[in-house]
Amino acid sequence: MNDSILTLTGLTRDFGAFRAVDGVSLFIRRGSITGLIGPNGAGKTTLFNMVAGTLKPTSGTVALDGKDVTGRSAEALFRMGLARTFQIPRPFKRMSVIDNLLLAPPAQIGESVPGALFRRGRVAEQERALREKAQEILEFVTLDHLAEHPAGKISGGQMKLLELGRALMGDPTVILLDEPAAGVNPTLTAILIDRIEELNRRGMTFVIIEHDMDFVMRHCDPVIALAEGKVLFEGTAEEARVNPELLDAYLGAPA
Amino acid sequence: MIQALLDGVLTGAIISLGAIGLTLIMHMLRFANFSYAELLAIGAYASLVFDGLFSALVPVLDQAFAPLTLTGALALAMVIAMLVTGVSAVIIDRLVFRRIRQNADPLSMVFASFGVALVIRNVIVLIFGHHAQLYSQEIARAHVLSFDPLILIKPDQVFVLCLALVLMLALHLILTRTTFGFAIRAVAENPTLAQVAGVRLSTVIVAVWIIAGSLSAAAGTLYALTNQLNPLIGHVFLLPVFAATIVGGIGSVYGAVLGGFIVGIASGLALMLLPPGYAPAMPFLIILAVLILRPQGLFGEDPR
Amino acid sequence: MIGLVSYLAFFLTMAGIMAIITLGLNLQWGYTGLFNGGIVAFFGAGAYGTMILGSGAEPDQFGGFDLPWLVAITGGVLFAAALAWVVGVLTLRLKHDYLAISTFGVAVALESLVRNSQWLTGGARGLRGFPRPFEDLVGDTFTYGLVFLAIVLVVLALVWWGIERLVHSPFGRALRAIREDETAARALGKNPARLRLWSLVIGSAIMGAGGGLYVSYTAFISPQDLLPVLTFQVWAMLIVGGAGNNRGAVLGAVLIWGVWTLSGFALTRLAPDSMQLDAGSIQYILIGTLIVTMLLWRPEGLLPERISQEPTKTADKAALEAKQ
Amino acid sequence: MTSLGVVGLEAGYVRDLPILTDVDLVAESGRLTTIIGPNGAGKSTLIKAIAGLVPISAGRIVLGEQSITGLRPDLMGQHSLAYVPQTDNIFRTLTIDENLALTLRGEAGVRARITELYELFPALREKQREKAGGLSGGQRQMLAMAMALTRKPTVMLLDEPSAGLSPKIATEVLDLVRSLTDQGVTVLLVEQNVKQALRVADHCYILAEGRNQIDGPAADIAKDPVVGEIYLGGKRMSAA
Amino acid sequence: QDCTVDVGTVYPTSVDWGQPIAQTALWVGDMINEAGGVDGCEVNMILRDDQNDSRVGVDAARALVDLDGVQLLIGTVSSGISIPILTSVTAPAGVMQMSCCSSSTRLTEIAASGEANGLWFRTFATADVQAAVAAMLAQDAGIESVTVLFKNDDWGQDIGRIAAEAFEAVGITVHESIAINDAQPSYRAEATQALRDQPEALYLALYPTEGISFVREWIGLGGTSTMIGANSLKSDDFRAAVGLDNLTAFVGTDTSSPRVASADAFVDAYTAQFEGPPSGPGLANSFDAAAIALLAYHAAGRDATGADIAAQVTAVTDPEGEAIPATVEGFARAMEVLSEGGTVSYQGATGAVTFDANGNVSAPAVSWVFAEAGPSEERYISLEEVAAFMASMN
Ligand SMILES: Nc1ncnc2c1ncn2[C@@H]1O[C@H](COP(=O)(O)OP(=O)(O)OP(=O)(O)O)[C@@H](O)[C@H]1O
Ligand SMILES: Nc1ncnc2c1ncn2[C@@H]1O[C@H](COP(=O)(O)OP(=O)(O)OP(=O)(O)O)[C@@H](O)[C@H]1O
Ligand SMILES: [Mg+2]
Ligand SMILES: [Mg+2]
């Protein structure tokens, strides 16, 4: 199964007596845009948290690119090319928007103490390149005019955009997006999707939790649905649209 | 050993008493309040003044409630001192903390409280002088519980223990059962949202200062009763109180009381484990050990 | 006149040492959010380290290595750094007040240790020092005062330069990020444990350098120098000056140290004779009032942290204009 | 029955730097008025200004006959006004029950009212004794909504209440809001879920760059091609 | 008097026991002025608080030396502050320093090494005498076992160790030496610890503040009231707080004034000045420190340097010189003699002190008890007697 970039086996997470994720086994196809849907509280975010190393699984394993990474820390996973965004944005509030972005790229020379102290030239060079890239991403998420603004003082939707921009800065190979479109203006969402598809064509794998069905149906393949911590459905968007269980538990009415 | 443990619980009781008020203040206003120590001193000195007044005016009050050394006059004085201290706390908040709270981070509050503490402590020195004072020259005698091994307890300390436990229960019930308690906790977490939810900030803050102020007055008075009264008591007593609050987990009254016992027992056991010169370090070493196992304190909540 | 200059040089020497320590704290708190409540422990580690390495032999006393000053003080700094490393590894997961009380406890424990280990630290009697650096070359005390001030200023400049470089580099950015939100920083590949440890160790080494300089000047150290008041002073300096801003930290150090000492000087001059005995208490009241007033007047510190290159307001304006 | 009016409003977070300029708006009683617009347009700021959380430098806010300009936020409840913030809208360290009881403070029949609310949001009932910090994103939104409903307000300010909710629940919540207006409640709704918002709204305001742009009956706005192109996601919208 | 002589004084006035010590020093300045002033000039005692903090103390000393140009610095209490002042301010600047109460043996080492340039003096008798006398008293009282409690500072560590050695040397069992730390909220644990051995007597080298807390706890727990205390407990606060009833079996030690009129003269004058007898540690020492230093200043002349003043100390404490009491009249007489180039033997509050080459004094001893009116002397133990006893110990 060498086209699987992420392989989850029997992933389970308990909060006290409550089982939020219950033995989820999945594989995410390399180069796909996988949609993850499911009712509120189904365990989607918890699943992301376990895959990205933010939460430790109670049991089960995660393999990234064929390597078992269960229980690895979030920072290690990010450096291995796995980025994620938070459903409830977590900007570094007292840093400027652009600094939020500049933070992300791994392997910055100036991030080690000797590098920062003694390799001024190389650091400045790298900074310049990163700054350019950050500027570009900011333009793309329409935050360029707020580059020097404290990230704690932007609108709720702008914070979501910042989340996305930050994750993209790291040039990840897999990126987990937790409701990237919630709170984002539809016009902008359309632009974001274009960009995501472009990045996807260049080989970036996306796993996207989203409640916006237009988004999921048009752009995600495959679609996976969770409910009560278990995989309820796996298939194409077309199949999802007509799946009776999904309709009942999640969509409510035919979309 | 048994005696050391017992001593720990009994001396710990008074630390617990101080910690209950502090944990509330630290939780709600989210800063380590050094001037809390001086509230203890204000309370203890206010008791001294009123105690003198009452025993002069109404001599019958000067009878101790056997077997305690607490007299009627002092008990009454303590009640008034609680009020006085509560009000002082509110006034200090109005003058200093409220304004800083509005536009700065909690650390500014910490150091403002440090400044306030310096001022209050030295005003007390100017008024009452440096020397040690006592409510009563009477020395509280210990009761022998057992001769072999020798186990001694002092009624005063048992009284303080009971009081701390009762207050703990009362406050815990207030925090977890009443909407007023919810309001306190809500303000602690997110003042803006609390306002949106209909909580009037100023009212809650005043209430908390009054509660904490009066608790500190009680703690200060009882501490002075079982030890001595001098302008540094706040300062001396504060450290263990802080330690207790933090090891118990900020915001938890159970934690505060348990923390008090831990600190008390730690200083009791210190002499068994280390040479006496190291006694001051012992409680902190225990705290360090507890926090390494539970970084947010025994009963603390993980912020976020 | 010479007296004034001499005192001024001394005042600046002390203020400079305090400023060095405050800069160390600024790295820890201002840029990393580490609530170090045990500054005096690292100051003391540096001071005792320098002293033990640099001073001559004495009966019943460990040490007596009689090393050259520069070696001794470097040793002191390394000693402070080593202590910080141990403390850091133990307390990495602690935050805010929890970290503060733990580090405070470390300071109390260190004080207990030096107070009670006669063989190592001389116990409560303290340790005698070694001749002050370059004193024999200079000779007269007045000039020496200036020379020592120069030494302190050179160290201050070095520390300043180092910290400025650090915080205005990606390293500093990462520090600020973990100060803000550790979970999010981890999700972006930053290792909070490593960063915090670095910050703690470097900051504490700087505090140790302050301690080493101090004992080089006084040629004596005792547990009396390890009381928590130093920790409070340094904190007050940083908060009043403005955390997250090195200029603020230095300004705060000079200001608070000035308030702390000059208020005593002013009182002996200005207060009536009848009040001289209470001058100590009045001085504390003055100090307290001044700290409170400064915080009331500028709660965010005299020179607060700047979040973006341009001040927020102009950035906002520019943004607004760009939109219209 | 009270309608809410905003006249010539100028407000912002920093002095001399208004985010909103000259904003006018009327939310009539018993009707659902929605505000849409790009990110950072000032929608949340507008709602916060009404709720007394942002300083107002010019203009007025009137509730019925009464001016509530610069109202102290904790007094909103007394004017039967409820507000659901866009972010940070629940107390994480309180349990679900406590979150609800807090907003009901002082009212009689607390228990009964809370039970009613659990009927509306059964997902919350299962977690009633747990800390709200453990809720999923969508569950938090439900709780925030429930908190706003506790005291049966007559005016509701909702800032993206459906964000993060599953399509089914989002529909239910918006339908619920709709049904409230039928009982005479005045609702001011900010949404990025534009399609749904326009479905339930009577009237729609479009806000951009802190100013009124267009307003009109929701049905007309939804059909307006220019508006659709600029603000509503263009072809995506019309295609759906 | 149309000229003034500035004298620096550094004492911890913001600390409980520091204030009376400072007050006593200032009082000596007034007495000297009344007696005619230093070399005809009015003495201006400039008092600075050291806050019991070495950095503040050093700064205060520095300001006095640099800005006020003093040649004589009186102070301070804590050795941890006196030493850095000596090593970094007064000795380098050639200013004489005289302390009442600094007790550390480090100071002897510093003086012996020559670092102090002969500018250092203290009127505090080193701990050996008091410790030896304590053992002597215990032996006389037939006590067989003691527990030693000492304040955990430089003075306490020294005296506690020496006392324990002295007790053992005369065959008294020392159960334990327990360090009492400053500023603890409770001394219950220490009291319990001491109680375990059920000692016949306690030896207390404590200050009043922790002394009160500890002894009250101790008595409350039913411990013995047989106690031997160092001079630091000679305090009204201590007596009042513990209660005379509980102090009937208490006996104190002190270095003492010899049996001459001047000892009483100090007490009487003090009582008249401060409306109460001297109570609390260090007062007599503070008096003598200031008096000797100022008289030496007088002898050296108004324009003297620190070294000049230091050189004149022997002229004031010359055993061969005319005995003068510690009163205004005595000071006036002394000044007269000194002005003529003679020498005097100052009979101070702590006796006819003499300094050795390291600036230390040795003095006879006394035992005292608490009485209704304050501490009262019981037995005078001459220098010879103490020396003989100390010799018999080893
Ligand atoms: N706390 C704040 N302090 C200063 N400026 C702020 C603050 N919050 C928001 N702003 C600024 O105000 C502008 C309007 O923000 P607002 O939150 O009202 O937007 P919004 O229309 O609600 O956007 P969204 O749809 O993304 O939630 C933004 O450009 C932002 O930069
Ligand atoms: N830290 C926690 N403590 C306790 N329970 C938790 C915690 N985090 C999540 N849960 C519970 O686990 C379940 C799954 O939560 P999760 O956040 O994964 O849901 P989700 O699928 O992302 O939902 P949504 O679409 O609403 O965001 C929920 O019932 C939630 O209450
Ligand atoms: Mg989720
Ligand atoms: Mg908004």
Short mmCIF file of N, CA and C in Angstrom, two decimals, chain C residues 3-4 6-7 10 18 58 61 115-116 118 122-128 132 141 214 217-218 220 222 224-225 227 229-230 233 257 260-261 264-265 268-269 276-278 280-281 283-284 287, chain E residues 13-14 19 22-23 26 46-49 51-56 58-59 62-63 66-68 78-81 83-84 87-88 92-93 104-106 109-110 113 115 152-154 157-158 181:
data_model
loop_
_atom_site.label_atom_id
_atom_site.label_comp_id
_atom_site.label_asym_id
_atom_site.label_seq_id
_atom_site.Cartn_x
_atom_site.Cartn_y
_atom_site.Cartn_z
N GLY C 3 34.42 63.41 44.75
CA GLY C 3 33.52 62.54 45.50
C GLY C 3 32.29 62.22 44.69
N LEU C 4 31.70 63.24 44.09
CA LEU C 4 30.48 63.05 43.31
C LEU C 4 30.73 62.09 42.16
N SER C 6 33.08 59.96 41.92
CA SER C 6 33.37 58.63 42.45
C SER C 6 32.08 57.91 42.83
N TYR C 7 31.19 58.64 43.50
CA TYR C 7 29.94 57.99 43.87
C TYR C 7 29.14 57.62 42.63
N PHE C 10 30.35 54.60 41.19
CA PHE C 10 29.92 53.45 41.98
C PHE C 10 28.46 53.13 41.72
N MET C 18 23.00 45.43 38.15
CA MET C 18 21.58 45.12 38.20
C MET C 18 20.99 45.06 36.79
N GLU C 58 42.21 28.63 52.46
CA GLU C 58 41.94 28.93 53.85
C GLU C 58 41.78 27.63 54.59
N GLN C 61 38.60 24.74 54.57
CA GLN C 61 37.71 25.34 53.60
C GLN C 61 38.02 24.76 52.25
N ARG C 115 24.27 28.50 53.62
CA ARG C 115 24.27 28.91 55.02
C ARG C 115 24.76 27.79 55.92
N ASN C 116 24.53 26.56 55.50
CA ASN C 116 24.83 25.45 56.39
C ASN C 116 26.06 24.62 56.01
N GLN C 118 29.47 24.79 55.95
CA GLN C 118 30.66 25.55 56.30
C GLN C 118 31.87 25.18 55.44
N GLY C 122 31.69 28.40 53.63
CA GLY C 122 31.95 29.21 54.81
C GLY C 122 30.71 29.39 55.68
N GLY C 123 29.60 28.78 55.30
CA GLY C 123 28.39 28.91 56.10
C GLY C 123 27.95 30.35 56.20
N ALA C 124 27.35 30.68 57.32
CA ALA C 124 26.82 32.03 57.49
C ALA C 124 27.94 33.07 57.51
N ARG C 125 29.16 32.64 57.79
CA ARG C 125 30.26 33.61 57.83
C ARG C 125 30.62 34.12 56.44
N GLY C 126 30.23 33.39 55.45
CA GLY C 126 30.51 33.84 54.10
C GLY C 126 31.92 33.51 53.66
N LEU C 127 32.23 33.95 52.45
CA LEU C 127 33.54 33.67 51.87
C LEU C 127 34.27 34.97 51.62
N ARG C 128 35.56 34.94 51.94
CA ARG C 128 36.38 36.11 51.65
C ARG C 128 36.85 36.06 50.22
N ARG C 132 40.69 42.69 43.91
CA ARG C 132 39.79 43.04 42.80
C ARG C 132 40.57 43.08 41.49
N THR C 141 42.18 54.56 44.39
CA THR C 141 40.82 54.00 44.44
C THR C 141 39.86 54.73 43.52
N TYR C 214 29.59 41.30 40.94
CA TYR C 214 29.31 41.90 42.25
C TYR C 214 30.34 41.48 43.28
N TYR C 217 33.71 42.91 43.02
CA TYR C 217 33.81 44.26 43.56
C TYR C 217 33.88 44.27 45.09
N THR C 218 32.97 43.51 45.73
CA THR C 218 32.90 43.58 47.19
C THR C 218 33.92 42.67 47.85
N PHE C 220 33.60 39.81 48.86
CA PHE C 220 33.02 39.07 49.96
C PHE C 220 31.63 38.60 49.53
N SER C 222 28.18 36.35 51.33
CA SER C 222 27.64 35.56 52.43
C SER C 222 26.16 35.28 52.11
N GLN C 224 23.73 36.33 53.35
CA GLN C 224 23.01 37.59 53.42
C GLN C 224 22.75 38.17 52.02
N ASP C 225 23.64 37.86 51.10
CA ASP C 225 23.49 38.37 49.73
C ASP C 225 22.49 37.57 48.93
N LEU C 227 19.30 36.86 49.75
CA LEU C 227 17.93 37.02 50.21
C LEU C 227 17.02 37.36 49.04
N VAL C 229 15.04 39.55 48.36
CA VAL C 229 14.77 40.93 47.96
C VAL C 229 15.42 41.25 46.61
N LEU C 230 16.54 40.63 46.32
CA LEU C 230 17.18 40.87 45.03
C LEU C 230 16.26 40.44 43.89
N GLN C 233 13.67 43.04 43.47
CA GLN C 233 14.20 44.26 42.86
C GLN C 233 14.31 44.09 41.35
N TRP C 257 17.00 51.07 40.92
CA TRP C 257 18.15 51.09 41.83
C TRP C 257 18.35 52.50 42.38
N TRP C 260 15.80 53.08 44.95
CA TRP C 260 16.05 52.28 46.14
C TRP C 260 17.14 52.91 47.02
N THR C 261 18.14 53.49 46.38
CA THR C 261 19.25 53.99 47.18
C THR C 261 19.16 55.51 47.38
N GLY C 264 17.10 56.93 50.19
CA GLY C 264 17.73 56.94 51.50
C GLY C 264 18.62 58.18 51.64
N PHE C 265 19.33 58.47 50.58
CA PHE C 265 20.21 59.64 50.60
C PHE C 265 19.39 60.92 50.78
N THR C 268 18.10 61.41 54.39
CA THR C 268 19.03 61.89 55.40
C THR C 268 19.26 63.38 55.22
N ARG C 269 19.07 63.86 53.99
CA ARG C 269 19.26 65.28 53.76
C ARG C 269 18.04 66.10 54.14
N GLN C 276 14.73 60.89 61.59
CA GLN C 276 15.84 60.12 61.03
C GLN C 276 15.76 58.63 61.36
N LEU C 277 15.30 58.34 62.57
CA LEU C 277 15.27 56.93 62.95
C LEU C 277 14.23 56.15 62.18
N ASP C 278 13.16 56.85 61.80
CA ASP C 278 12.12 56.17 61.03
C ASP C 278 12.42 56.24 59.54
N GLY C 280 14.28 54.66 57.67
CA GLY C 280 14.27 53.38 56.98
C GLY C 280 12.88 53.01 56.53
N SER C 281 11.93 53.10 57.46
CA SER C 281 10.56 52.74 57.11
C SER C 281 10.00 53.70 56.08
N GLN C 283 11.59 55.31 53.94
CA GLN C 283 12.20 55.03 52.65
C GLN C 283 11.47 53.90 51.93
N TYR C 284 11.15 52.86 52.68
CA TYR C 284 10.40 51.77 52.07
C TYR C 284 9.05 52.25 51.56
N ILE C 287 9.67 53.98 48.37
CA ILE C 287 9.97 53.04 47.29
C ILE C 287 8.68 52.39 46.81
N THR E 13 18.00 50.48 60.34
CA THR E 13 16.91 51.10 61.10
C THR E 13 15.54 50.56 60.72
N SER E 14 15.45 49.92 59.56
CA SER E 14 14.13 49.41 59.20
C SER E 14 13.95 47.97 59.66
N GLN E 19 16.74 49.46 65.09
CA GLN E 19 16.42 50.84 65.40
C GLN E 19 16.99 51.32 66.75
N ALA E 22 20.69 52.01 66.51
CA ALA E 22 20.99 53.26 65.83
C ALA E 22 20.70 54.45 66.74
N GLN E 23 19.60 54.34 67.43
CA GLN E 23 19.18 55.41 68.32
C GLN E 23 20.26 55.68 69.37
N LEU E 26 23.16 57.58 67.85
CA LEU E 26 22.85 59.01 67.66
C LEU E 26 22.92 59.76 68.99
N ILE E 46 25.32 61.37 60.41
CA ILE E 46 24.44 61.11 59.26
C ILE E 46 24.07 59.64 59.26
N LEU E 47 22.80 59.39 59.48
CA LEU E 47 22.36 58.00 59.65
C LEU E 47 21.79 57.47 58.33
N ARG E 48 22.28 56.31 57.92
CA ARG E 48 21.67 55.66 56.75
C ARG E 48 21.21 54.26 57.12
N ASP E 49 20.10 53.87 56.51
CA ASP E 49 19.55 52.54 56.74
C ASP E 49 20.21 51.56 55.77
N GLN E 51 18.93 48.47 55.47
CA GLN E 51 17.84 47.53 55.13
C GLN E 51 18.25 46.08 55.33
N ASN E 52 19.30 45.88 56.07
CA ASN E 52 19.83 44.53 56.26
C ASN E 52 20.13 43.86 54.92
N ASP E 53 20.53 44.67 53.97
CA ASP E 53 20.80 44.18 52.62
C ASP E 53 22.18 44.70 52.23
N SER E 54 23.06 43.80 51.83
CA SER E 54 24.44 44.21 51.65
C SER E 54 24.59 45.25 50.54
N ARG E 55 23.80 45.08 49.47
CA ARG E 55 23.98 46.03 48.37
C ARG E 55 23.56 47.43 48.79
N VAL E 56 22.49 47.48 49.56
CA VAL E 56 22.03 48.79 50.03
C VAL E 56 23.02 49.37 51.04
N VAL E 58 26.26 48.78 51.28
CA VAL E 58 27.47 49.23 50.60
C VAL E 58 27.21 50.57 49.92
N ASP E 59 26.05 50.67 49.30
CA ASP E 59 25.73 51.93 48.64
C ASP E 59 25.67 53.08 49.65
N ARG E 62 29.08 53.99 50.69
CA ARG E 62 29.74 54.66 49.57
C ARG E 62 29.30 56.11 49.47
N ALA E 63 28.01 56.35 49.60
CA ALA E 63 27.51 57.71 49.53
C ALA E 63 28.07 58.53 50.68
N ASP E 66 31.86 59.09 49.75
CA ASP E 66 32.11 59.90 48.56
C ASP E 66 31.42 61.25 48.61
N LEU E 67 30.16 61.24 49.00
CA LEU E 67 29.38 62.47 48.88
C LEU E 67 29.50 63.33 50.14
N ASP E 68 29.49 62.68 51.31
CA ASP E 68 29.58 63.46 52.53
C ASP E 68 31.02 63.58 53.00
N SER E 78 25.05 43.61 60.87
CA SER E 78 25.26 42.32 60.23
C SER E 78 26.66 42.21 59.65
N SER E 79 27.37 41.13 59.98
CA SER E 79 28.71 40.96 59.42
C SER E 79 28.65 40.88 57.91
N GLY E 80 27.57 40.27 57.41
CA GLY E 80 27.43 40.11 55.97
C GLY E 80 27.38 41.44 55.25
N ILE E 81 27.16 42.52 55.99
CA ILE E 81 27.16 43.86 55.37
C ILE E 81 28.41 44.62 55.79
N ILE E 83 31.28 43.50 56.31
CA ILE E 83 32.48 43.04 55.59
C ILE E 83 32.56 43.65 54.19
N PRO E 84 31.52 43.55 53.37
CA PRO E 84 31.67 44.21 52.07
C PRO E 84 31.89 45.70 52.19
N THR E 87 35.62 45.87 52.96
CA THR E 87 36.54 45.49 51.89
C THR E 87 36.39 46.36 50.66
N SER E 88 35.19 46.87 50.39
CA SER E 88 35.04 47.59 49.14
C SER E 88 34.87 49.09 49.33
N PRO E 92 39.54 50.57 51.26
CA PRO E 92 40.18 51.21 50.11
C PRO E 92 40.22 52.73 50.22
N ALA E 93 39.18 53.33 50.83
CA ALA E 93 39.12 54.79 50.87
C ALA E 93 39.86 55.35 52.07
N SER E 104 31.28 38.22 63.12
CA SER E 104 31.89 37.12 62.37
C SER E 104 33.40 37.01 62.61
N THR E 105 33.86 35.77 62.70
CA THR E 105 35.30 35.56 62.82
C THR E 105 36.02 35.87 61.51
N ARG E 106 35.24 35.97 60.42
CA ARG E 106 35.82 36.40 59.15
C ARG E 106 36.50 37.74 59.30
N GLU E 109 39.91 37.45 60.48
CA GLU E 109 40.80 36.99 59.41
C GLU E 109 41.16 38.14 58.48
N ILE E 110 40.15 38.93 58.14
CA ILE E 110 40.41 40.03 57.21
C ILE E 110 41.39 41.02 57.83
N SER E 113 44.87 39.66 57.94
CA SER E 113 45.55 39.61 56.64
C SER E 113 46.07 40.98 56.22
N GLU E 115 44.25 43.37 55.16
CA GLU E 115 43.35 43.98 54.16
C GLU E 115 42.63 45.21 54.71
N ASN E 152 20.54 30.73 63.23
CA ASN E 152 21.35 30.24 62.13
C ASN E 152 21.96 31.38 61.32
N ASP E 153 22.79 32.17 62.01
CA ASP E 153 23.56 33.17 61.27
C ASP E 153 25.02 33.06 61.70
N ASP E 154 25.83 33.99 61.26
CA ASP E 154 27.25 33.85 61.54
C ASP E 154 27.53 33.83 63.04
N GLN E 157 25.93 30.52 64.61
CA GLN E 157 26.68 29.30 64.26
C GLN E 157 27.96 29.21 65.08
N ASP E 158 28.63 30.37 65.23
CA ASP E 158 29.87 30.39 66.01
C ASP E 158 29.61 30.06 67.47
N ASN E 181 16.15 28.96 62.28
CA ASN E 181 16.23 29.88 61.16
C ASN E 181 15.34 31.08 61.40
#
